[in-house]
Coordinates of N, CA and C in Angstrom, one line a residue:
M1 N -17.0 -41.5 27.9 CA -15.5 -41.5 28.2 C -14.7 -41.5 26.9
H2 N -15.2 -42.3 25.9 CA -14.4 -42.4 24.7 C -14.5 -41.0 24.0
I3 N -15.7 -40.4 24.0 CA -15.8 -39.1 23.3 C -14.9 -38.0 24.0
R4 N -14.8 -38.0 25.3 CA -14.0 -37.1 26.0 C -12.5 -37.2 25.7
R5 N -12.1 -38.5 25.6 CA -10.7 -38.7 25.3 C -10.3 -38.3 23.8
S6 N -11.3 -38.3 22.9 CA -11.0 -37.9 21.5 C -11.0 -36.4 21.4
V7 N -11.9 -35.8 22.2 CA -12.0 -34.3 22.0 C -10.9 -33.6 22.7
V8 N -10.4 -34.0 23.8 CA -9.3 -33.3 24.5 C -8.0 -33.2 23.7
P9 N -7.5 -34.2 23.0 CA -6.4 -34.1 22.2 C -6.6 -33.1 21.0
A10 N -7.8 -33.2 20.4 CA -8.1 -32.3 19.3 C -8.0 -30.8 19.8
A11 N -8.6 -30.5 21.0 CA -8.6 -29.2 21.5 C -7.2 -28.7 21.8
A12 N -6.4 -29.6 22.3 CA -5.0 -29.3 22.7 C -4.2 -29.0 21.4
A13 N -4.5 -29.7 20.3 CA -3.8 -29.5 19.1 C -4.2 -28.1 18.5
A14 N -5.5 -27.8 18.6 CA -5.9 -26.5 18.1 C -5.3 -25.4 18.8
G15 N -5.2 -25.6 20.2 CA -4.6 -24.5 21.0 C -3.1 -24.3 20.6
A16 N -2.4 -25.4 20.4 CA -1.0 -25.3 20.0 C -0.8 -24.6 18.7
L17 N -1.7 -24.9 17.7 CA -1.7 -24.3 16.4 C -1.9 -22.8 16.6
A18 N -2.8 -22.4 17.4 CA -3.1 -21.0 17.7 C -1.8 -20.3 18.2
L19 N -1.1 -20.9 19.1 CA 0.1 -20.4 19.7 C 1.2 -20.2 18.7
V20 N 1.3 -21.1 17.8 CA 2.3 -21.0 16.7 C 1.9 -19.9 15.7
A21 N 0.7 -19.7 15.4 CA 0.3 -18.7 14.4 C 0.2 -17.3 15.0
A22 N 0.0 -17.2 16.3 CA -0.2 -15.9 16.9 C 1.0 -14.9 16.6
P23 N 2.3 -15.3 16.9 CA 3.3 -14.3 16.7 C 3.4 -13.7 15.3
A24 N 3.2 -14.6 14.3 CA 3.3 -14.1 12.9 C 2.2 -13.1 12.6
S25 N 1.0 -13.3 13.1 CA -0.1 -12.4 12.8 C 0.0 -11.1 13.6
A26 N 0.8 -11.1 14.7 CA 1.0 -10.0 15.5 C 2.0 -9.0 15.0
H27 N 2.8 -9.4 13.9 CA 3.8 -8.5 13.4 C 3.2 -7.3 12.7
V28 N 4.0 -6.2 12.6 CA 3.6 -5.1 11.7 C 4.0 -5.6 10.3
T29 N 3.1 -5.5 9.4 CA 3.4 -6.1 8.0 C 3.2 -5.0 6.9
I30 N 3.7 -5.3 5.7 CA 3.4 -4.5 4.5 C 2.9 -5.5 3.4
S31 N 1.7 -5.1 2.9 CA 1.2 -5.9 1.8 C 1.1 -5.0 0.5
P32 N 1.8 -5.4 -0.5 CA 1.8 -4.6 -1.8 C 0.6 -5.1 -2.7
D33 N 0.0 -4.2 -3.4 CA -1.0 -4.6 -4.4 C -0.4 -5.2 -5.6
T34 N 0.9 -5.0 -5.9 CA 1.7 -5.6 -6.9 C 3.1 -5.6 -6.5
T35 N 3.9 -6.6 -7.1 CA 5.3 -6.7 -6.8 C 6.1 -6.7 -8.2
A36 N 5.4 -6.4 -9.3 CA 6.0 -6.4 -10.6 C 7.1 -5.3 -10.7
A37 N 8.2 -5.7 -11.3 CA 9.4 -4.8 -11.4 C 8.9 -3.6 -12.2
G38 N 9.3 -2.4 -11.7 CA 9.0 -1.2 -12.4 C 7.5 -0.7 -12.2
A39 N 6.7 -1.4 -11.6 CA 5.3 -1.1 -11.5 C 5.0 0.0 -10.4
Y40 N 3.9 0.7 -10.5 CA 3.5 1.6 -9.5 C 2.6 0.8 -8.5
A41 N 3.0 0.8 -7.3 CA 2.4 -0.1 -6.3 C 1.8 0.8 -5.1
V42 N 0.8 0.2 -4.4 CA 0.3 0.8 -3.2 C 0.7 -0.2 -2.1
L43 N 1.5 0.2 -1.1 CA 1.9 -0.7 0.0 C 1.0 -0.4 1.2
T44 N 0.4 -1.4 1.7 CA -0.5 -1.2 2.9 C 0.3 -1.7 4.1
V45 N 0.6 -0.7 5.0 CA 1.2 -1.0 6.3 C 0.2 -1.3 7.3
S46 N 0.2 -2.5 8.0 CA -0.8 -2.9 8.9 C -0.2 -2.9 10.3
V47 N -0.8 -2.2 11.3 CA -0.3 -2.1 12.7 C -1.5 -2.8 13.5
P48 N -1.3 -4.0 14.0 CA -2.4 -4.7 14.6 C -2.5 -4.6 16.1
H49 N -1.5 -3.9 16.8 CA -1.6 -3.8 18.3 C -0.6 -2.7 18.7
G50 N -0.6 -2.5 20.0 CA 0.3 -1.5 20.6 C 1.6 -2.1 21.1
C51 N 2.3 -1.4 22.0 CA 3.5 -1.9 22.6 C 3.3 -2.5 24.0
D52 N 3.2 -3.8 24.1 CA 2.9 -4.4 25.4 C 1.7 -3.8 26.1
G53 N 0.7 -3.6 25.3 CA -0.6 -3.1 25.9 C -0.7 -1.6 25.8
S54 N 0.4 -0.8 25.5 CA 0.3 0.6 25.4 C -0.1 1.1 24.1
A55 N -0.9 2.2 24.0 CA -1.5 2.7 22.8 C -0.4 3.3 21.9
T56 N -0.6 3.2 20.6 CA 0.4 3.6 19.6 C 0.2 5.1 19.3
T57 N 1.3 5.9 19.3 CA 1.2 7.3 19.0 C 1.9 7.7 17.8
R58 N 2.8 6.9 17.2 CA 3.6 7.3 16.1 C 4.1 6.0 15.3
I59 N 4.0 6.1 14.0 CA 4.5 5.1 13.1 C 5.5 5.7 12.1
A60 N 6.7 5.3 12.1 CA 7.7 5.8 11.2 C 8.2 4.6 10.3
V61 N 8.0 4.8 9.0 CA 8.4 3.8 8.0 C 9.6 4.3 7.2
K62 N 10.7 3.6 7.3 CA 11.9 4.0 6.6 C 11.9 3.4 5.2
M63 N 12.2 4.2 4.2 CA 12.2 3.8 2.8 C 13.6 3.2 2.4
P64 N 13.6 2.1 1.7 CA 14.9 1.6 1.1 C 15.5 2.6 0.2
E65 N 16.8 2.5 0.0 CA 17.5 3.5 -0.8 C 17.1 3.4 -2.3
E66 N 16.5 2.3 -2.7 CA 16.1 2.2 -4.1 C 14.8 3.0 -4.4
I67 N 14.2 3.5 -3.4 CA 12.9 4.3 -3.5 C 13.2 5.8 -3.3
N68 N 12.9 6.6 -4.3 CA 13.1 8.0 -4.2 C 11.9 8.8 -3.8
S69 N 10.7 8.5 -4.4 CA 9.5 9.2 -4.2 C 8.4 8.4 -3.6
V70 N 7.7 8.9 -2.7 CA 6.6 8.2 -2.0 C 5.4 9.2 -1.9
T71 N 4.2 8.7 -2.1 CA 3.0 9.5 -1.9 C 2.2 8.8 -0.8
P72 N 2.1 9.3 0.4 CA 1.3 8.7 1.5 C -0.1 9.0 1.3
T73 N -1.0 8.1 1.6 CA -2.4 8.3 1.7 C -2.8 9.0 3.0
R74 N -3.7 9.9 2.9 CA -4.2 10.6 4.1 C -5.0 9.6 5.0
N75 N -4.8 9.8 6.3 CA -5.5 9.0 7.3 C -6.1 10.0 8.3
P76 N -7.5 10.0 8.5 CA -8.1 11.1 9.3 C -7.7 11.1 10.7
Y77 N -7.1 10.0 11.2 CA -6.7 9.9 12.6 C -5.2 10.2 12.9
W78 N -4.5 10.5 11.8 CA -3.1 10.7 11.9 C -2.6 11.9 11.0
D79 N -1.6 12.6 11.5 CA -0.9 13.6 10.7 C 0.3 12.9 10.0
V80 N 0.5 13.2 8.8 CA 1.6 12.5 8.0 C 2.6 13.5 7.5
A81 N 3.9 13.1 7.6 CA 5.0 14.0 7.1 C 6.1 13.1 6.4
K82 N 6.8 13.7 5.5 CA 7.9 13.0 4.8 C 9.2 13.6 5.2
K83 N 10.1 12.8 5.6 CA 11.4 13.3 6.0 C 12.4 13.0 4.8
M84 N 13.0 14.0 4.3 CA 13.8 14.0 3.1 C 15.3 13.9 3.4
V85 N 16.1 13.3 2.5 CA 17.6 13.3 2.6 C 18.1 13.7 1.2
T86 N 19.3 14.3 1.2 CA 19.9 14.8 0.0 C 20.6 13.6 -0.7
L87 N 20.4 13.5 -2.0 CA 21.1 12.4 -2.8 C 22.5 12.8 -3.0
D88 N 23.4 11.8 -3.1 CA 24.8 12.1 -3.4 C 24.9 12.6 -4.8
Q89 N 24.1 12.0 -5.7 CA 24.1 12.5 -7.1 C 22.6 12.6 -7.5
P90 N 22.3 13.7 -8.3 CA 20.9 13.9 -8.7 C 20.5 12.7 -9.7
V91 N 19.3 12.4 -9.6 CA 18.7 11.3 -10.5 C 17.5 11.8 -11.2
T92 N 17.2 11.2 -12.3 CA 16.0 11.6 -13.1 C 14.9 10.5 -12.9
D93 N 13.7 11.0 -12.6 CA 12.6 10.1 -12.3 C 11.9 9.7 -13.6
A94 N 10.8 8.9 -13.5 CA 10.2 8.3 -14.7 C 9.5 9.4 -15.5
H95 N 9.3 10.6 -15.0 CA 8.6 11.7 -15.7 C 9.7 12.7 -16.2
G96 N 10.9 12.4 -16.1 CA 12.0 13.3 -16.6 C 12.4 14.4 -15.6
N97 N 11.9 14.4 -14.4 CA 12.2 15.4 -13.4 C 13.5 15.0 -12.7
E98 N 14.4 16.0 -12.5 CA 15.6 15.8 -11.8 C 15.4 15.9 -10.3
L99 N 15.8 14.9 -9.6 CA 15.6 14.8 -8.1 C 17.0 15.0 -7.4
T100 N 17.0 15.9 -6.5 CA 18.2 16.1 -5.7 C 18.1 15.5 -4.3
E101 N 16.9 15.1 -3.9 CA 16.7 14.5 -2.6 C 15.6 13.4 -2.7
R102 N 15.6 12.5 -1.7 CA 14.6 11.4 -1.7 C 14.0 11.3 -0.4
V103 N 12.8 10.6 -0.4 CA 12.1 10.3 0.9 C 12.8 9.3 1.7
D104 N 13.3 9.7 2.9 CA 14.0 8.7 3.8 C 13.0 8.0 4.7
Q105 N 12.0 8.8 5.2 CA 11.0 8.2 6.1 C 9.6 8.8 5.8
V106 N 8.6 8.0 6.1 CA 7.2 8.6 6.1 C 6.7 8.3 7.6
V107 N 6.3 9.4 8.2 CA 6.0 9.4 9.6 C 4.5 9.8 9.8
Y108 N 3.8 8.9 10.5 CA 2.4 9.1 10.9 C 2.4 9.4 12.4
T109 N 1.8 10.5 12.8 CA 1.7 10.9 14.2 C 0.2 10.9 14.6
A110 N -0.2 10.1 15.6 CA -1.6 10.0 15.9 C -2.2 11.3 16.5
R111 N -3.3 11.7 16.0 CA -4.1 12.8 16.6 C -4.7 12.3 17.9
K112 N -5.0 11.1 18.0 CA -5.5 10.4 19.2 C -4.9 9.0 19.2
P113 N -4.2 8.6 20.3 CA -3.5 7.3 20.3 C -4.4 6.2 19.9
L114 N -3.7 5.2 19.1 CA -4.4 4.0 18.7 C -4.4 3.0 19.8
P115 N -5.6 2.6 20.4 CA -5.6 1.7 21.5 C -5.0 0.3 21.1
D116 N -4.4 -0.3 22.1 CA -3.8 -1.6 21.9 C -4.7 -2.6 21.2
G117 N -5.9 -2.6 21.5 CA -6.9 -3.6 21.0 C -7.4 -3.3 19.7
Q118 N -6.9 -2.3 19.0 CA -7.5 -1.9 17.7 C -6.3 -1.9 16.7
R119 N -6.7 -2.0 15.4 CA -5.8 -2.0 14.3 C -6.0 -0.9 13.3
D120 N -4.9 -0.4 12.7 CA -5.0 0.6 11.7 C -4.1 0.3 10.5
I121 N -4.3 0.9 9.4 CA -3.5 0.7 8.2 C -3.1 2.0 7.6
F122 N -1.9 2.0 6.9 CA -1.4 3.2 6.3 C -1.0 2.8 4.8
E123 N -1.3 3.6 3.8 CA -1.0 3.3 2.5 C 0.0 4.2 1.9
L124 N 1.0 3.6 1.2 CA 2.1 4.4 0.5 C 2.1 4.0 -1.0
S125 N 2.0 5.0 -1.8 CA 2.1 4.8 -3.2 C 3.5 5.2 -3.7
L126 N 4.1 4.3 -4.5 CA 5.4 4.5 -5.0 C 5.7 3.6 -6.2
Q127 N 6.8 3.9 -6.9 CA 7.2 3.0 -8.1 C 8.3 2.0 -7.6
L128 N 8.1 0.8 -7.9 CA 9.0 -0.3 -7.5 C 10.3 -0.3 -8.4
P129 N 11.4 -0.7 -7.9 CA 12.6 -0.8 -8.8 C 12.4 -1.8 -9.9
E130 N 13.2 -1.7 -10.9 CA 13.1 -2.5 -12.1 C 13.9 -3.8 -12.0
E131 N 14.7 -4.0 -10.9 CA 15.5 -5.2 -10.8 C 14.7 -6.4 -10.2
E132 N 14.3 -7.3 -11.0 CA 13.6 -8.5 -10.6 C 14.4 -9.3 -9.6
G133 N 13.8 -9.8 -8.5 CA 14.5 -10.6 -7.5 C 15.0 -9.7 -6.3
T134 N 15.0 -8.4 -6.4 CA 15.4 -7.6 -5.3 C 14.5 -7.6 -4.2
T135 N 15.0 -7.7 -3.0 CA 14.1 -7.7 -1.8 C 14.4 -6.4 -1.0
L136 N 13.3 -5.7 -0.9 CA 13.3 -4.4 -0.2 C 12.9 -4.5 1.3
A137 N 13.6 -3.9 2.2 CA 13.2 -3.9 3.6 C 12.6 -2.5 3.9
F138 N 11.5 -2.5 4.7 CA 10.9 -1.3 5.1 C 10.8 -1.3 6.7
P139 N 11.9 -1.0 7.3 CA 11.9 -1.0 8.8 C 10.9 0.0 9.3
V140 N 10.2 -0.4 10.4 CA 9.1 0.4 11.0 C 9.4 0.5 12.5
V141 N 9.3 1.8 13.0 CA 9.5 2.0 14.4 C 8.1 2.4 14.9
Q142 N 7.6 1.7 15.8 CA 6.3 1.9 16.4 C 6.5 2.5 17.8
T143 N 6.1 3.8 18.0 CA 6.2 4.5 19.2 C 4.9 4.5 19.9
C144 N 4.9 4.2 21.2 CA 3.7 4.1 22.0 C 3.7 5.1 23.2
Q145 N 2.6 5.2 23.9 CA 2.6 6.1 25.1 C 3.7 5.7 26.1
E146 N 3.9 4.3 26.2 CA 4.9 3.8 27.0 C 5.8 2.9 26.2
G147 N 7.0 3.3 25.9 CA 7.9 2.4 25.1 C 7.7 2.5 23.6
E148 N 8.5 1.7 22.9 CA 8.4 1.6 21.4 C 8.9 0.2 21.0
T149 N 8.5 -0.1 19.8 CA 9.0 -1.4 19.2 C 9.5 -1.1 17.9
G150 N 10.8 -1.6 17.6 CA 11.4 -1.4 16.3 C 11.3 -2.7 15.5
W151 N 10.4 -2.6 14.5 CA 10.3 -3.8 13.6 C 11.3 -3.6 12.5
T152 N 12.6 -3.9 12.9 CA 13.7 -3.6 12.1 C 14.7 -4.7 11.8
E153 N 14.4 -5.9 12.4 CA 15.3 -7.0 12.3 C 15.3 -7.6 10.9
Q154 N 16.5 -8.0 10.4 CA 16.6 -8.7 9.1 C 17.4 -9.9 9.3
A155 N 17.0 -11.0 8.7 CA 17.7 -12.3 8.8 C 19.1 -12.3 8.2
A156 N 20.0 -12.8 8.9 CA 21.4 -12.9 8.4 C 21.4 -14.1 7.4
D157 N 22.5 -14.2 6.6 CA 22.6 -15.3 5.7 C 22.5 -16.7 6.4
G158 N 21.6 -17.5 5.9 CA 21.4 -18.8 6.5 C 20.5 -18.8 7.7
Q159 N 20.0 -17.6 8.2 CA 19.1 -17.6 9.3 C 17.7 -17.7 8.9
D160 N 16.9 -18.4 9.7 CA 15.4 -18.6 9.4 C 14.7 -17.3 9.8
P161 N 14.1 -16.6 8.9 CA 13.4 -15.3 9.2 C 12.3 -15.5 10.3
E162 N 11.8 -16.7 10.4 CA 10.7 -17.0 11.4 C 11.3 -16.9 12.8
E163 N 12.6 -16.9 12.9 CA 13.2 -16.8 14.3 C 13.3 -15.4 14.8
L164 N 13.1 -14.4 13.9 CA 13.2 -13.0 14.3 C 12.0 -12.6 15.1
E165 N 12.2 -11.9 16.2 CA 11.1 -11.5 17.1 C 10.4 -10.3 16.6
H166 N 11.2 -9.3 16.0 CA 10.6 -8.1 15.4 C 11.1 -7.9 14.0
P167 N 10.7 -8.7 13.0 CA 11.2 -8.6 11.7 C 10.7 -7.3 11.0
A168 N 11.6 -6.8 10.1 CA 11.2 -5.6 9.3 C 10.4 -6.2 8.1
P169 N 9.3 -5.5 7.7 CA 8.5 -5.9 6.6 C 9.3 -5.9 5.3
L170 N 9.1 -6.9 4.5 CA 9.9 -7.1 3.3 C 9.0 -7.2 2.0
V171 N 9.5 -6.7 0.9 CA 8.8 -6.8 -0.4 C 9.8 -7.3 -1.4
T172 N 9.5 -8.4 -2.1 CA 10.4 -9.0 -3.1 C 9.9 -8.7 -4.5
I173 N 10.7 -8.1 -5.3 CA 10.3 -7.7 -6.7 C 10.2 -8.9 -7.6
T174 N 9.1 -9.0 -8.3 CA 8.9 -10.1 -9.3 C 9.0 -9.7 -10.7
A175 N 8.8 -10.6 -11.6 CA 9.0 -10.3 -13.1 C 8.0 -9.1 -13.5
A176 N 8.5 -8.3 -14.4 CA 7.8 -7.1 -14.8 C 6.5 -7.5 -15.6
D177 N 5.5 -6.7 -15.4 CA 4.2 -6.9 -16.1 C 4.0 -5.6 -16.9
A178 N 3.9 -5.7 -18.3 CA 3.8 -4.5 -19.1 C 2.6 -3.6 -18.8
A179 N 1.5 -4.3 -18.5 CA 0.3 -3.5 -18.2 C 0.4 -2.7 -16.9
E180 N 1.1 -3.4 -15.9 CA 1.2 -2.7 -14.6 C 2.3 -1.6 -14.6
V181 N 3.4 -1.9 -15.4 CA 4.4 -0.9 -15.4 C 4.0 0.4 -16.1
N182 N 3.1 0.2 -17.1 CA 2.6 1.4 -17.8 C 1.4 2.1 -17.1
A183 N 0.9 1.5 -16.1 CA -0.2 2.1 -15.4 C 0.2 3.1 -14.4
D184 N 0.8 4.2 -14.9 CA 1.3 5.3 -14.1 C 0.1 6.1 -13.5
P185 N -0.1 6.1 -12.2 CA -1.2 6.9 -11.6 C -1.1 8.4 -11.8
G186 N 0.1 8.9 -12.2 CA 0.2 10.3 -12.4 C -0.1 10.7 -13.9
S187 N -0.4 9.7 -14.7 CA -0.6 10.0 -16.2 C -2.1 9.9 -16.5
D188 N -2.6 10.8 -17.3 CA -4.0 10.7 -17.7 C -4.1 10.6 -19.3
D189 N -3.0 10.1 -19.9 CA -3.0 10.0 -21.4 C -4.1 9.0 -21.8
D190 N -4.2 7.8 -21.1 CA -5.2 6.8 -21.5 C -6.6 7.4 -21.3
D191 N -6.8 8.1 -20.2 CA -8.1 8.6 -19.9 C -8.5 9.6 -21.0
G192 N -7.5 10.4 -21.5 CA -7.8 11.4 -22.5 C -8.2 10.7 -23.8
D193 N -7.5 9.6 -24.2 CA -7.9 8.9 -25.4 C -9.3 8.3 -25.3
D194 N -9.6 7.6 -24.1 CA -10.9 7.0 -23.9 C -12.0 8.1 -24.0
G195 N -11.6 9.3 -23.4 CA -12.6 10.3 -23.3 C -13.0 10.8 -24.7
G196 N -11.9 10.9 -25.6 CA -12.2 11.4 -27.0 C -13.1 10.4 -27.7
D197 N -12.8 9.1 -27.6 CA -13.6 8.1 -28.3 C -15.1 8.2 -27.8
G198 N -15.2 8.4 -26.5 CA -16.5 8.4 -25.9 C -17.3 9.6 -26.4
N199 N -16.6 10.8 -26.6 CA -17.3 12.0 -27.1 C -17.7 11.8 -28.5
G200 N -16.9 11.1 -29.3 CA -17.2 10.9 -30.7 C -18.5 10.0 -30.8
L201 N -18.5 9.0 -30.0 CA -19.7 8.1 -30.0 C -21.0 8.8 -29.6
A202 N -20.8 9.7 -28.6 CA -21.9 10.4 -28.1 C -22.5 11.4 -29.1
L203 N -21.6 12.1 -29.8 CA -22.0 13.0 -30.9 C -22.7 12.2 -32.0
A204 N -22.1 11.1 -32.4 CA -22.7 10.3 -33.4 C -24.1 9.8 -33.0
G205 N -24.3 9.4 -31.8 CA -25.6 9.0 -31.3 C -26.6 10.1 -31.3
L206 N -26.1 11.3 -30.9 CA -27.0 12.5 -30.9 C -27.5 12.8 -32.3
G207 N -26.5 12.8 -33.2 CA -26.9 13.1 -34.6 C -27.9 12.1 -35.1
T208 N -27.8 10.8 -34.9 CA -28.7 9.8 -35.3 C -30.1 10.0 -34.7
G209 N -30.1 10.4 -33.4 CA -31.4 10.6 -32.7 C -32.1 11.8 -33.3
I210 N -31.4 12.9 -33.7 CA -32.0 14.0 -34.3 C -32.6 13.7 -35.6
L211 N -31.8 12.9 -36.4 CA -32.3 12.5 -37.8 C -33.6 11.7 -37.6
G212 N -33.6 10.8 -36.6 CA -34.8 10.0 -36.4 C -36.0 10.8 -36.1
I213 N -35.9 11.9 -35.3 CA -37.0 12.8 -35.0 C -37.5 13.5 -36.2
V214 N -36.6 14.0 -37.0 CA -37.0 14.7 -38.3 C -37.8 13.8 -39.2
V215 N -37.2 12.6 -39.4 CA -37.9 11.6 -40.3 C -39.3 11.2 -39.8
G216 N -39.3 11.0 -38.5 CA -40.6 10.7 -37.8 C -41.6 11.8 -38.0
G217 N -41.2 13.0 -37.8 CA -42.1 14.2 -38.0 C -42.6 14.3 -39.4
L218 N -41.8 14.1 -40.4 CA -42.2 14.2 -41.8 C -43.3 13.1 -42.1
A219 N -43.0 11.9 -41.6 CA -44.0 10.8 -41.8 C -45.3 11.1 -41.1
L220 N -45.3 11.7 -40.0 CA -46.6 12.0 -39.3 C -47.3 13.1 -40.0
A221 N -46.6 14.1 -40.6 CA -47.2 15.2 -41.3 C -47.9 14.6 -42.6
R222 N -47.3 13.7 -43.3 CA -47.8 13.1 -44.5 C -49.1 12.3 -44.1
T223 N -49.1 11.6 -43.0 CA -50.2 10.8 -42.6 C -51.4 11.7 -42.4
R224 N -51.2 12.9 -41.7 CA -52.3 13.8 -41.4 C -52.9 14.4 -42.7
K225 N -52.0 14.7 -43.6 CA -52.5 15.3 -44.9 C -53.3 14.3 -45.6
G226 N -52.9 13.0 -45.6 CA -53.7 11.9 -46.3 C -55.0 11.8 -45.6

């Protein structure tokens, strides 16, 4: 009897904890591999379920105005497209290119609907803004075979974000990291330098090996003559 009395409250507490944690884990989320100001980041969009049991057919991720260019990763189960909008004023990107339009949305359309009980992820490569402390919102609209869910809510001043039923995924920019900021995935300057050093070492090693063979051959010939 004493054992039963101690186990029941523990089980009830565990169940209550699960109920509290469930809503947060059920949200559509975005996880960046870095949040350093000015860095090139890969954002992973996670879709853990459908719309009230209905399979997902489309995921549309809206880009914040601070983001101009996005490179989506291919997903074999989805077709991907970028929706562009014209900029009020042209801007120059990190590579010196003049941009007259920016990516407004990245849209993934399912080739076969994603069942409610399955999860999928979508990766977006982009450069983060240089303003530390900026919080970027990435509203997501999840369309299903029946209905849709807009993960677009943002907390008002003084409001607890945990109160939101369908919060938009957020990314907050942190202090810059020189190594991450310079790690431009579109640049191969570093690879070229490393490759040149590697070729030099390889040629030096080859020359040493050939010299060793020649010296060894001469020594063998002298031994035979003796």
